[in-house]
Coordinates of C-alpha atoms and ligand atoms in Angstrom, one line a residue:
M1496 CA 0.0 0.0 0.0
C1497 CA 1.2 3.6 -0.5
G1498 CA 2.8 4.8 -3.7
I1499 CA 6.2 6.3 -3.7
I1500 CA 8.2 8.2 -6.3
G1501 CA 11.6 9.9 -6.3
I1502 CA 13.1 11.8 -9.2
T1503 CA 16.6 13.2 -9.4
S1504 CA 17.6 15.2 -12.4
L1505 CA 20.3 17.4 -13.9
T1506 CA 17.7 20.1 -14.5
D1507 CA 14.7 21.4 -12.5
K1508 CA 12.6 21.9 -15.6
N1509 CA 9.1 20.5 -15.2
L1510 CA 10.1 18.3 -12.3
A1511 CA 7.1 19.2 -10.2
Q1512 CA 4.8 18.5 -13.1
I1513 CA 6.6 15.1 -13.7
T1514 CA 6.3 14.2 -10.0
V1515 CA 2.6 14.9 -10.1
S1516 CA 2.0 12.9 -13.2
C1517 CA 3.9 9.9 -11.6
L1518 CA 1.8 10.4 -8.4
E1519 CA -1.4 10.2 -10.5
K1520 CA -0.3 6.8 -11.8
L1521 CA 0.5 5.6 -8.3
E1522 CA -2.7 6.8 -6.7
Y1523 CA -4.4 3.4 -6.9
R1524 CA -2.0 2.2 -4.2
G1525 CA -3.5 4.5 -1.6
Y1526 CA -5.3 7.8 -1.7
D1527 CA -6.0 9.2 1.7
S1528 CA -3.2 11.9 1.7
V1529 CA -0.5 13.1 -0.6
G1530 CA 2.8 14.9 -0.1
V1531 CA 5.8 16.2 -2.1
A1532 CA 9.3 17.3 -1.1
S1533 CA 11.5 19.3 -3.4
L1534 CA 15.2 19.9 -3.0
Q1535 CA 17.4 22.5 -4.7
G1536 CA 20.9 22.8 -3.2
S1537 CA 20.3 23.5 0.4
I1538 CA 16.6 24.5 0.1
L1539 CA 14.3 21.6 1.1
E1540 CA 10.6 22.1 1.0
V1541 CA 7.8 19.8 2.0
R1542 CA 4.1 20.4 1.1
K1543 CA 1.5 17.8 2.1
A1544 CA -2.1 17.4 3.1
K1545 CA -5.0 15.0 3.5
G1546 CA -6.8 14.4 0.2
T1547 CA -6.4 13.1 -3.3
V1548 CA -3.5 14.0 -5.7
K1549 CA -5.8 16.4 -7.5
E1550 CA -7.0 18.1 -4.3
V1551 CA -3.6 18.4 -2.7
V1552 CA -1.8 19.6 -5.9
Q1553 CA -4.3 22.4 -6.0
K1554 CA -4.5 23.2 -2.3
K1555 CA -0.8 23.2 -1.8
N1556 CA 0.2 24.7 -5.2
I1557 CA 2.5 21.7 -5.8
L1558 CA 3.2 22.8 -9.4
S1559 CA 5.0 25.9 -8.1
M1560 CA 7.6 23.9 -6.3
R1561 CA 11.2 24.0 -7.7
G1562 CA 14.1 21.6 -7.4
N1563 CA 16.4 19.0 -9.0
V1564 CA 15.2 16.3 -6.6
F1565 CA 11.6 15.5 -5.8
L1566 CA 9.9 12.9 -3.6
G1567 CA 6.2 12.2 -3.9
H1568 CA 4.0 10.0 -1.8
T1569 CA 0.4 8.9 -1.8
R1570 CA -0.7 7.2 1.4
W1571 CA -2.9 4.3 2.5
A1572 CA -2.9 4.8 6.3
T1573 CA -1.6 2.1 8.6
H1574 CA -0.2 3.9 11.7
G1575 CA -2.1 7.1 12.4
P1576 CA -5.3 8.2 10.6
P1577 CA -5.3 10.1 7.4
S1578 CA -4.4 13.7 8.2
D1579 CA -2.2 16.6 7.1
Y1580 CA 0.4 15.9 9.7
N1581 CA 0.5 12.1 9.1
A1582 CA 0.9 12.6 5.4
H1583 CA 4.5 11.9 4.0
P1584 CA 7.2 13.1 3.6
H1585 CA 8.4 13.2 7.2
T1586 CA 11.4 15.2 8.2
D1587 CA 14.0 15.2 11.0
C1588 CA 14.2 17.9 13.7
S1589 CA 16.2 20.3 11.6
N1590 CA 14.1 19.8 8.4
S1591 CA 17.3 18.7 6.5
I1592 CA 16.2 15.2 5.7
A1593 CA 12.9 14.1 4.1
V1594 CA 11.7 10.5 3.9
I1595 CA 8.8 8.7 2.3
H1596 CA 8.0 5.0 3.1
N1597 CA 5.7 2.2 2.0
G1598 CA 5.4 -0.6 4.6
T1599 CA 5.1 -1.0 8.3
L1600 CA 7.7 -0.9 11.0
K1601 CA 7.1 -3.4 13.8
N1602 CA 9.6 -1.8 16.2
F1603 CA 8.8 1.9 15.7
K1604 CA 7.5 2.4 19.2
E1605 CA 10.8 1.3 20.8
L1606 CA 12.8 3.4 18.3
K1607 CA 10.6 6.4 18.8
E1608 CA 10.9 6.2 22.6
S1609 CA 14.7 6.0 22.4
L1610 CA 14.9 8.9 19.9
I1611 CA 12.6 11.0 22.1
A1612 CA 14.9 10.3 25.1
L1613 CA 17.7 11.7 23.0
G1614 CA 15.7 14.9 22.4
H1615 CA 14.1 14.3 19.0
I1616 CA 10.8 16.0 18.4
F1617 CA 8.1 14.0 16.6
R1618 CA 5.3 15.7 14.7
S1619 CA 3.2 12.7 13.5
E1620 CA 1.7 9.4 14.7
T1621 CA 3.3 7.5 11.9
D1622 CA 5.9 4.7 12.1
T1623 CA 7.8 6.3 9.2
E1624 CA 8.9 9.4 11.1
V1625 CA 11.5 7.4 13.1
I1626 CA 13.5 7.0 9.9
P1627 CA 14.6 10.7 9.3
H1628 CA 15.3 11.0 13.0
L1629 CA 17.5 7.9 13.0
I1630 CA 19.4 9.2 10.0
E1631 CA 19.8 12.6 11.7
E1632 CA 21.1 10.8 14.9
Y1633 CA 23.7 8.8 13.0
R1634 CA 24.8 11.9 11.0
K1635 CA 25.2 13.8 14.4
K1636 CA 27.5 11.0 15.5
G1637 CA 29.8 11.8 12.5
F1638 CA 28.8 9.2 9.9
D1639 CA 28.5 10.3 6.3
T1640 CA 24.9 10.3 5.0
F1641 CA 25.0 6.9 3.2
T1642 CA 26.5 5.2 6.3
A1643 CA 23.9 6.9 8.5
F1644 CA 21.2 5.8 6.1
K1645 CA 22.4 2.2 6.2
K1646 CA 22.7 2.2 10.0
A1647 CA 19.1 3.6 10.2
V1648 CA 17.8 0.9 7.9
L1649 CA 19.6 -1.8 9.9
D1650 CA 17.7 -0.6 13.0
L1651 CA 14.3 -1.2 11.3
E1652 CA 12.2 -4.3 11.7
G1653 CA 9.3 -4.8 9.4
S1654 CA 8.6 -4.1 5.8
Y1655 CA 9.7 -1.1 3.8
A1656 CA 10.4 0.6 0.6
I1657 CA 12.1 3.9 1.7
L1658 CA 13.3 7.0 -0.2
A1659 CA 15.3 9.7 1.6
I1660 CA 16.8 13.0 0.5
V1661 CA 19.1 15.3 2.3
K1662 CA 19.8 19.0 2.0
G1663 CA 22.8 19.8 -0.3
E1664 CA 22.8 16.3 -2.0
N1665 CA 21.4 15.7 -5.5
R1666 CA 20.7 12.1 -4.9
I1667 CA 18.0 9.8 -3.5
Y1668 CA 18.8 7.1 -1.0
F1669 CA 16.7 4.0 -1.1
A1670 CA 16.2 0.7 0.8
K1671 CA 13.8 -2.2 0.2
K1672 CA 12.4 -5.1 2.1
D1673 CA 9.1 -6.9 1.3
N1674 CA 7.7 -3.9 -0.5
P1675 CA 8.3 -3.1 -4.2
L1676 CA 10.8 -0.6 -5.5
V1677 CA 12.0 -0.1 -9.1
I1678 CA 14.5 2.3 -10.6
G1679 CA 13.7 3.9 -14.0
M1680 CA 16.7 5.1 -16.0
G1681 CA 16.2 8.2 -18.0
E1682 CA 18.6 10.6 -19.8
G1683 CA 20.1 12.8 -17.0
T1684 CA 17.0 12.0 -14.9
N1685 CA 16.5 8.9 -12.8
F1686 CA 13.4 7.6 -11.0
V1687 CA 12.8 5.4 -8.1
A1688 CA 9.2 4.2 -7.6
S1689 CA 6.8 1.6 -6.2
D1690 CA 6.0 0.3 -9.7
I1691 CA 6.9 0.6 -13.3
P1692 CA 3.7 2.4 -14.7
A1693 CA 4.6 5.3 -12.4
F1694 CA 7.4 6.5 -14.8
L1695 CA 6.5 4.6 -18.0
D1696 CA 5.8 7.9 -19.7
Y1697 CA 9.5 8.9 -19.3
T1698 CA 11.5 5.6 -19.6
K1699 CA 11.2 1.9 -20.2
K1700 CA 14.6 1.1 -18.9
V1701 CA 14.3 -0.4 -15.5
V1702 CA 16.3 -1.9 -12.7
I1703 CA 14.4 -4.0 -10.1
I1704 CA 15.6 -3.7 -6.6
N1705 CA 15.7 -6.9 -4.6
D1706 CA 14.9 -7.5 -0.9
G1707 CA 17.6 -6.4 1.4
E1708 CA 19.2 -4.0 -1.0
L1709 CA 19.9 -0.4 -0.6
G1710 CA 21.8 2.4 -2.3
Y1711 CA 21.3 5.7 -4.0
V1712 CA 20.6 7.2 -7.4
T1713 CA 22.0 10.4 -8.8
P1714 CA 20.7 11.9 -12.1
T1715 CA 23.3 9.9 -14.0
S1716 CA 24.3 6.9 -11.8
I1717 CA 22.9 4.1 -9.7
Y1718 CA 24.6 2.5 -6.8
I1719 CA 23.2 -0.6 -5.1
E1720 CA 24.6 -2.9 -2.4
D1721 CA 23.1 -5.6 -0.3
L1722 CA 23.0 -5.5 3.4
R1723 CA 26.3 -7.3 3.7
G1724 CA 27.9 -4.5 1.7
N1725 CA 28.4 -6.4 -1.6
V1726 CA 28.2 -4.0 -4.5
I1727 CA 25.7 -5.0 -7.2
D1728 CA 26.6 -4.8 -10.8
V1729 CA 23.7 -2.7 -12.1
T1730 CA 24.4 -3.3 -15.8
K1731 CA 23.4 -6.9 -15.4
R1732 CA 20.0 -5.9 -13.9
I1733 CA 18.9 -3.5 -16.6
R1734 CA 15.7 -4.6 -18.4
I1735 CA 13.6 -2.9 -21.1
I1736 CA 9.9 -3.1 -20.4
D1737 CA 7.6 -3.7 -23.4
W1738 CA 4.5 -2.2 -21.8
D1739 CA 3.6 1.1 -23.5
A1740 CA 2.7 4.2 -21.7
Q1741 CA -0.7 4.1 -23.4
A1742 CA -1.6 0.9 -21.7
A1743 CA -1.4 2.7 -18.4
S1744 CA -3.7 5.5 -19.5
K1745 CA -7.5 5.6 -19.8
E1746 CA -7.6 6.0 -23.6
G1747 CA -10.9 7.8 -23.6
Y1748 CA -12.7 5.4 -21.2
P1749 CA -14.2 7.2 -18.2
H1750 CA -12.5 4.8 -15.8
F1751 CA -9.6 2.4 -15.9
M1752 CA -11.9 -0.4 -14.7
L1753 CA -14.1 -0.1 -17.8
K1754 CA -11.1 0.1 -20.1
E1755 CA -9.5 -2.9 -18.5
I1756 CA -12.7 -5.0 -18.8
H1757 CA -12.8 -4.1 -22.5
E1758 CA -9.1 -5.0 -22.7
S1759 CA -9.7 -8.5 -21.4
A1760 CA -9.8 -10.2 -24.8
R1761 CA -6.4 -8.6 -25.8
A1762 CA -5.0 -9.5 -22.4
I1763 CA -5.8 -13.2 -22.6
N1764 CA -4.7 -13.3 -26.2
D1765 CA -1.3 -12.1 -24.9
T1766 CA -1.5 -14.6 -22.0
I1767 CA -2.1 -17.5 -24.3
N1768 CA 0.5 -16.5 -26.8
G1769 CA 3.0 -16.1 -23.9
L1770 CA 2.2 -19.7 -22.8
L1771 CA 2.5 -21.0 -26.3
S1772 CA 6.0 -19.6 -26.4
E1773 CA 7.0 -21.5 -23.3
T1774 CA 5.3 -24.9 -23.6
E1775 CA 8.5 -26.6 -22.3
L1776 CA 8.1 -24.8 -19.0
V1777 CA 4.4 -25.6 -18.9
E1778 CA 5.2 -29.3 -19.5
E1779 CA 7.8 -29.2 -16.8
I1780 CA 5.3 -27.7 -14.4
T1781 CA 2.5 -30.1 -15.2
E1782 CA 4.9 -33.0 -14.8
R1783 CA 5.8 -31.7 -11.4
L1784 CA 2.1 -31.3 -10.5
K1785 CA 1.4 -34.9 -11.7
G1786 CA 4.0 -36.2 -9.3
S1787 CA 2.9 -34.1 -6.3
D1788 CA 1.3 -35.5 -3.2
R1789 CA -0.9 -32.5 -2.9
I1790 CA -1.4 -29.3 -4.9
I1791 CA -1.8 -26.3 -2.6
V1792 CA -3.2 -23.2 -4.3
I1793 CA -2.7 -20.0 -2.3
A1794 CA -4.0 -16.5 -3.2
A1795 CA -6.1 -13.6 -2.0
G1796 CA -9.3 -11.9 -3.2
T1797 CA -10.0 -12.3 -6.9
S1798 CA -6.8 -14.4 -7.4
Y1799 CA -8.2 -16.8 -4.7
H1800 CA -11.4 -17.2 -6.7
A1801 CA -9.4 -18.1 -9.8
G1802 CA -7.4 -20.5 -7.7
L1803 CA -10.6 -22.0 -6.3
Y1804 CA -11.8 -22.6 -9.8
F1805 CA -8.6 -24.5 -10.6
T1806 CA -8.8 -26.6 -7.4
I1807 CA -12.3 -27.8 -8.3
L1808 CA -11.0 -28.9 -11.7
L1809 CA -7.9 -30.6 -10.2
N1810 CA -10.0 -32.5 -7.6
R1811 CA -12.3 -33.6 -10.4
L1812 CA -9.3 -35.0 -12.2
G1813 CA -8.4 -37.0 -9.1
Y1814 CA -5.6 -34.8 -7.7
T1815 CA -5.6 -33.7 -4.0
A1816 CA -5.9 -30.0 -4.3
L1817 CA -6.3 -27.5 -1.5
P1818 CA -7.4 -23.9 -1.9
V1819 CA -5.8 -21.6 0.7
I1820 CA -6.9 -18.1 1.5
A1821 CA -3.5 -16.4 1.7
S1822 CA -4.0 -14.6 5.0
E1823 CA -4.7 -18.0 6.6
Y1824 CA -1.5 -19.6 5.4
Y1825 CA -0.3 -20.5 8.9
N1826 CA -3.0 -23.2 9.1
I1827 CA -1.3 -25.2 6.4
N1828 CA 1.3 -27.8 7.1
A1829 CA 3.1 -28.1 3.8
K1830 CA 5.7 -30.8 3.2
R1831 CA 8.3 -32.1 0.7
G1832 CA 6.3 -33.6 -2.1
D1833 CA 3.7 -30.8 -2.1
S1834 CA 3.5 -28.3 -4.9
V1835 CA 2.2 -24.8 -4.2
I1836 CA 0.6 -22.6 -6.8
A1837 CA 0.8 -19.0 -5.8
I1838 CA -1.5 -16.7 -7.8
S1839 CA -1.1 -12.9 -7.5
Q1840 CA -1.7 -10.1 -10.0
S1841 CA 0.7 -7.8 -8.2
G1842 CA 3.1 -10.5 -7.1
E1843 CA 3.5 -8.5 -3.9
T1844 CA 0.6 -9.5 -1.7
I1845 CA 2.3 -10.0 1.6
D1846 CA 0.1 -12.9 2.8
V1847 CA 0.9 -14.9 -0.3
L1848 CA 4.6 -14.0 0.1
M1849 CA 4.6 -15.1 3.7
G1850 CA 2.7 -18.3 2.8
I1851 CA 5.1 -19.4 0.1
R1852 CA 8.1 -18.6 2.3
K1853 CA 6.7 -20.9 5.0
M1854 CA 5.9 -23.7 2.6
K1855 CA 9.2 -23.4 0.8
E1856 CA 11.0 -23.8 4.1
K1857 CA 9.0 -27.1 4.6
G1858 CA 10.3 -28.3 1.3
A1859 CA 7.3 -27.7 -1.0
T1860 CA 7.9 -26.6 -4.6
I1861 CA 6.6 -23.1 -5.4
I1862 CA 5.0 -22.3 -8.8
S1863 CA 3.9 -18.7 -9.2
I1864 CA 1.4 -17.1 -11.6
T1865 CA 1.8 -13.3 -11.5
N1866 CA 1.3 -10.3 -13.8
V1867 CA 4.1 -8.1 -12.6
I1868 CA 7.4 -9.3 -14.0
D1869 CA 10.1 -10.0 -11.4
S1870 CA 7.8 -9.3 -8.5
A1871 CA 8.7 -10.6 -5.1
I1872 CA 6.5 -13.7 -5.4
S1873 CA 7.9 -14.7 -8.8
R1874 CA 11.4 -14.1 -7.6
E1875 CA 10.9 -16.5 -4.7
S1876 CA 9.3 -19.2 -6.8
D1877 CA 10.9 -22.3 -8.3
Y1878 CA 8.8 -22.0 -11.4
K1879 CA 7.3 -18.7 -12.7
L1880 CA 4.5 -18.2 -15.1
Y1881 CA 3.3 -14.7 -16.2
M1882 CA -0.1 -13.5 -17.2
R1883 CA 1.2 -10.8 -19.5
A1884 CA -2.1 -8.9 -19.1
G1885 CA -0.3 -5.5 -19.1
P1886 CA -0.6 -3.0 -16.3
E1887 CA -3.9 -3.1 -14.3
I1888 CA -4.5 0.3 -12.7
G1889 CA -8.2 -0.1 -11.5
V1890 CA -8.2 -1.4 -7.9
A1891 CA -10.7 -4.0 -8.9
A1892 CA -9.0 -6.9 -10.7
T1893 CA -10.8 -7.5 -14.1
K1894 CA -8.7 -8.4 -17.1
T1895 CA -6.2 -10.1 -14.8
F1896 CA -8.9 -12.4 -13.4
S1897 CA -9.6 -13.6 -17.0
S1898 CA -5.8 -13.9 -17.6
Q1899 CA -5.4 -16.0 -14.4
L1900 CA -8.1 -18.3 -15.6
A1901 CA -6.5 -18.6 -19.0
V1902 CA -3.1 -19.7 -17.4
L1903 CA -4.8 -22.1 -15.0
L1904 CA -7.0 -23.6 -17.8
F1905 CA -3.9 -24.0 -19.9
L1906 CA -2.3 -26.1 -17.2
Y1907 CA -5.6 -27.9 -16.7
A1908 CA -5.7 -28.7 -20.5
Y1909 CA -2.3 -30.3 -20.2
L1910 CA -3.3 -32.3 -17.1
A1911 CA -6.6 -33.4 -18.5
K1912 CA -5.2 -34.2 -21.9
I1913 CA -7.6 -31.7 -23.6
D1914 CA -6.3 -30.0 -26.6
Y1915 CA -5.1 -26.6 -25.3
K1916 CA -6.1 -25.1 -28.7
E1917 CA -9.7 -25.1 -27.4
L1918 CA -8.6 -22.1 -25.4
L1919 CA -7.5 -20.1 -28.5
S1920 CA -11.1 -18.8 -29.0
A1921 CA -11.3 -17.5 -25.4
P1922 CA -10.6 -13.8 -26.5
E1923 CA -13.5 -14.1 -29.0
V1924 CA -15.8 -15.4 -26.3
I1925 CA -14.9 -12.4 -24.1
K1926 CA -15.5 -9.9 -26.9
N1927 CA -18.8 -11.6 -27.8
S1928 CA -19.9 -11.7 -24.2
I1929 CA -19.2 -8.0 -23.8
S1930 CA -21.0 -7.0 -27.0
L1931 CA -24.1 -9.1 -26.2
G1932 CA -24.2 -8.5 -22.5
E1933 CA -23.0 -5.0 -21.6
G1934 CA -26.4 -3.4 -22.1
I1935 CA -28.2 -5.8 -19.8
A1936 CA -25.3 -5.8 -17.4
K1937 CA -25.7 -2.0 -17.1
K1938 CA -29.4 -2.3 -16.4
V1939 CA -28.8 -5.1 -13.8
G1940 CA -26.0 -3.0 -12.2
E1941 CA -28.3 0.0 -12.0
E1942 CA -31.0 -2.0 -10.3
L1943 CA -28.6 -3.7 -7.9
A1944 CA -27.1 -0.3 -7.0
L1945 CA -30.5 0.5 -5.3
Q1946 CA -30.3 -2.6 -3.1
K1947 CA -28.9 -3.0 0.4
S1948 CA -28.0 -6.7 -0.1
V1949 CA -27.8 -9.3 -2.8
Y1950 CA -27.1 -13.1 -3.1
Y1951 CA -24.9 -14.5 -5.8
L1952 CA -25.6 -18.3 -6.1
G1953 CA -23.8 -20.9 -8.1
R1954 CA -22.9 -24.6 -8.1
G1955 CA -19.8 -26.5 -9.1
L1956 CA -17.5 -24.3 -11.2
S1957 CA -20.1 -21.5 -11.1
L1958 CA -19.5 -21.0 -7.4
P1959 CA -16.0 -19.3 -7.6
L1960 CA -17.5 -17.0 -10.3
A1961 CA -20.4 -16.2 -8.0
M1962 CA -17.9 -15.4 -5.3
E1963 CA -16.1 -13.1 -7.6
G1964 CA -19.3 -11.4 -8.7
A1965 CA -20.2 -10.8 -5.0
L1966 CA -16.7 -9.5 -4.2
K1967 CA -16.8 -7.1 -7.2
I1968 CA -20.1 -5.4 -6.3
K1969 CA -19.1 -5.2 -2.7
E1970 CA -15.8 -3.6 -3.2
I1971 CA -16.7 -1.0 -5.8
A1972 CA -20.4 -0.3 -5.4
Y1973 CA -20.6 -0.9 -1.6
V1974 CA -23.6 -3.2 -2.0
H1975 CA -23.5 -6.0 0.6
A1976 CA -23.3 -9.2 -1.4
E1977 CA -22.9 -12.8 -0.4
A1978 CA -22.0 -15.7 -2.5
Y1979 CA -23.3 -19.2 -1.6
P1980 CA -23.4 -22.6 -3.1
A1981 CA -27.0 -22.5 -4.4
G1982 CA -27.9 -25.8 -2.7
E1983 CA -26.6 -24.6 0.6
S1984 CA -28.7 -21.5 0.4
K1985 CA -31.6 -23.5 1.9
H1986 CA -29.6 -24.1 5.1
G1987 CA -29.8 -20.5 6.3
P1988 CA -29.4 -17.7 3.8
I1989 CA -32.9 -18.2 2.3
A1990 CA -34.4 -16.9 5.6
L1991 CA -33.5 -13.4 4.4
V1992 CA -35.3 -13.7 1.1
E1993 CA -38.6 -11.8 0.9
K1994 CA -40.4 -9.9 -1.9
G1995 CA -38.0 -8.1 -4.2
Y1996 CA -34.8 -9.5 -2.6
P1997 CA -32.2 -9.7 -5.5
V1998 CA -30.6 -13.1 -6.3
V1999 CA -28.1 -13.4 -9.1
F2000 CA -27.6 -17.0 -10.4
I2001 CA -24.3 -17.9 -12.1
N2002 CA -25.1 -20.7 -14.5
D2003 CA -22.3 -22.0 -16.5
G2004 CA -24.5 -24.6 -18.1
E2005 CA -23.2 -27.6 -16.3
L2006 CA -25.6 -28.0 -13.4
T2007 CA -28.5 -26.0 -14.8
D2008 CA -31.2 -28.6 -13.8
L2009 CA -30.2 -28.4 -10.1
L2010 CA -29.9 -24.6 -10.3
E2011 CA -33.4 -24.4 -11.7
N2012 CA -34.7 -26.0 -8.5
N2013 CA -32.9 -23.3 -6.5
L2014 CA -34.3 -20.6 -8.8
H2015 CA -37.9 -21.8 -8.1
E2016 CA -37.3 -21.9 -4.4
M2017 CA -36.1 -18.3 -4.5
K2018 CA -39.0 -17.2 -6.8
A2019 CA -41.5 -18.8 -4.6
R2020 CA -40.3 -16.5 -1.8
G2021 CA -40.7 -13.4 -3.9
A2022 CA -37.0 -13.0 -4.9
K2023 CA -36.1 -10.8 -7.9
T2024 CA -34.0 -13.2 -9.9
Y2025 CA -31.2 -12.5 -12.3
A2026 CA -29.0 -15.1 -14.2
I2027 CA -25.8 -15.0 -16.2
S2028 CA -26.1 -18.2 -18.2
V2029 CA -23.9 -20.1 -20.6
N2030 CA -25.6 -22.2 -23.3
K2031 CA -28.7 -23.2 -21.2
R2032 CA -31.3 -20.7 -20.2
L2033 CA -32.2 -20.9 -16.5
G2034 CA -35.5 -18.9 -16.5
A2035 CA -34.6 -16.0 -14.3
E2036 CA -36.7 -12.7 -14.7
T2037 CA -33.6 -11.0 -16.2
E2038 CA -31.1 -13.3 -17.9
I2039 CA -28.0 -12.9 -20.0
L2040 CA -27.5 -15.9 -22.2
I2041 CA -24.1 -16.5 -23.9
K2042 CA -23.3 -19.4 -26.2
V2043 CA -19.9 -21.1 -26.2
D2044 CA -18.9 -24.2 -28.1
K2045 CA -16.5 -25.7 -25.6
D2046 CA -17.1 -26.1 -21.9
I2047 CA -13.6 -24.9 -21.1
L2048 CA -14.6 -21.5 -22.4
S2049 CA -17.5 -20.8 -20.2
P2050 CA -15.8 -18.7 -17.5
F2051 CA -14.7 -16.3 -20.1
A2052 CA -18.3 -15.6 -21.0
I2053 CA -19.2 -15.0 -17.4
S2054 CA -16.3 -13.0 -16.0
P2055 CA -16.7 -9.8 -18.0
I2056 CA -20.4 -9.7 -17.2
I2057 CA -20.0 -9.9 -13.4
Q2058 CA -17.4 -7.2 -13.7
L2059 CA -19.6 -4.9 -15.8
I2060 CA -22.6 -5.4 -13.4
A2061 CA -20.4 -4.2 -10.5
Y2062 CA -19.0 -1.3 -12.6
Y2063 CA -22.4 0.0 -13.6
A2064 CA -23.7 -0.4 -10.0
S2065 CA -20.8 1.8 -8.9
T2066 CA -21.2 4.5 -11.5
A2067 CA -25.0 4.5 -10.9
K2068 CA -24.2 5.6 -7.3
S2069 CA -21.7 8.2 -8.7
L2070 CA -18.8 6.4 -7.0
D2071 CA -15.3 6.1 -8.4
P2072 CA -14.9 2.4 -9.3
D2073 CA -11.1 2.9 -9.8
R2074 CA -10.6 4.1 -6.2
P2075 CA -13.0 2.3 -3.8
R2076 CA -12.8 3.6 -0.2
N2077 CA -10.4 1.8 2.2
L2078 CA -8.9 -0.3 -0.5
A2079 CA -5.6 -0.3 -2.2
K2080 CA -4.5 -2.3 -5.3
T2081 CA -1.6 -4.0 -3.6
V2082 CA -1.9 -5.2 -0.1
T2083 CA 1.6 -5.2 1.4
V2084 CA 0.7 -5.3 5.1
E2085 CA -0.4 -8.4 7.0
Ligands
AGP2113 C1 -9.7 -7.5 -6.5 O1 -10.8 -6.8 -7.2 C2 -9.3 -7.0 -5.2 N1 -9.0 -5.6 -5.3 C3 -8.4 -7.8 -4.4 O2 -9.3 -8.8 -3.8 C4 -7.2 -8.5 -5.0 O3 -7.6 -9.5 -5.9 C5 -6.3 -9.1 -3.9 O4 -5.9 -8.1 -3.1 C6 -5.2 -9.9 -4.4 O5 -4.3 -9.2 -5.1 P1 -3.1 -9.8 -6.0 O6 -3.7 -10.6 -7.1 O7 -2.3 -8.7 -6.4 O8 -2.4 -10.7 -5.0

């Protein structure tokens, strides 16, 4: 959570403007307060406030700031509520050092107490503020800035991506542990940020920073060392990213979410082509899965629903497959012989990371499916598969859900000895589903927006899709939604159903007869029924029916529709679907 950007340049031209444009790209990571620090020679200035990037830029006249070095931060509060004084950057007592941070520091209370005892004055409730004071303290003891920075970092326990600047120095110090940090290399201007899309308008040349590394960037150089002091050869780390800046802009759509739903066909086309280019790896992975005692699938949120879909298929094939909600990882006793499939769009979700670390220690083999190249989760895996869906900016996962399903169904096709070419028409199915279903999805979304609560019911493979539908409308339209196995609804949930209570059925065509019984039970109690059906009509009052010619393609017909329903429910309430309250795209705190 929290987005951070640092820019150091030979010139001060447009740097405030560039910082703001980077912050706009990072805002999906947190948006309760914003701050910027500028540094020109010995003039260090900090402007910050509660609010969105747009509000704070205007309120604090950020564009009038001048300097060769800039830091920008957009916050998702952990320690201390959103407020002007808790906004980053934080400074030391003499306002000579400014720091921004993404992560949480477990030992900040002890550090703060000892710093206060030494006479330091704190001005916020954040954990971050200990960092500038620690650097100040070590500098007071006579250490040069880099040594003082390193010593401060060694004092920290917890997770962090930190950027620090110091009066009189045209450089940005950085350190990383468990939270993402990437360097962007420009011409006479270098960037350090939470993610690549932040600076994609300015450079595609990147260096990924690994856990435990720290260093500094100047406008023309990069210095990285690990915590043992070994110097890293940066030239070996440089990568050129093939995402274009356009992919990270709205391209005329009112919201990223809508653009990204419409991009799903292109995304899974790239996913499938990527997999076709690495069939040897896919074969190696499926051989490994075949020889596993158990297949543990670990993920959070939307990625968990994709994982659940896969485990149902695996269990049906005769494998012992276990879906694990990442934040409950400590309940699982993995062992040698188990394979773990970790699914994560960001590749940074801390619970997934902690889960795979624990299971790896126990001897399990880790296979990751992520979208962000070289993310922490992929780096710590034995086998890595990528979704190649391109950057996803909307907080709600949309095109990456379809891409995750594409990767998982590709693996399934290998395991089930189904011709994987059946998946090649998945992009067409998505396009067709959107063009047939978007109008009705809008009407359904607008109706559901008026409701307090809604059930999403499914059976078999439709259940994870029902769960995803419920999560989507909950997270971006703030409509309470609960997903249930349709048969189980008689064991409690049906008690809530009365005249007009909305029930959405997800009917992938496999268990339509059984679902029909459940539909009648709901109708008999006055429920207002909706259905998203594949191939077989269910008989709901409002129904979207999409035809596919292969069973394996049915989730691609359903996924864009559940997303569009949530999108239109959100916009019907005049909410911003890209920035749902209290949420952040990447959850990097446990
Ligand atoms: C999806 O719409 C949610 N915002 C959220 O549940 C998300 O899927 C979850 O946080 C997992 O993220 P990851 O795929 O990056 O690990």
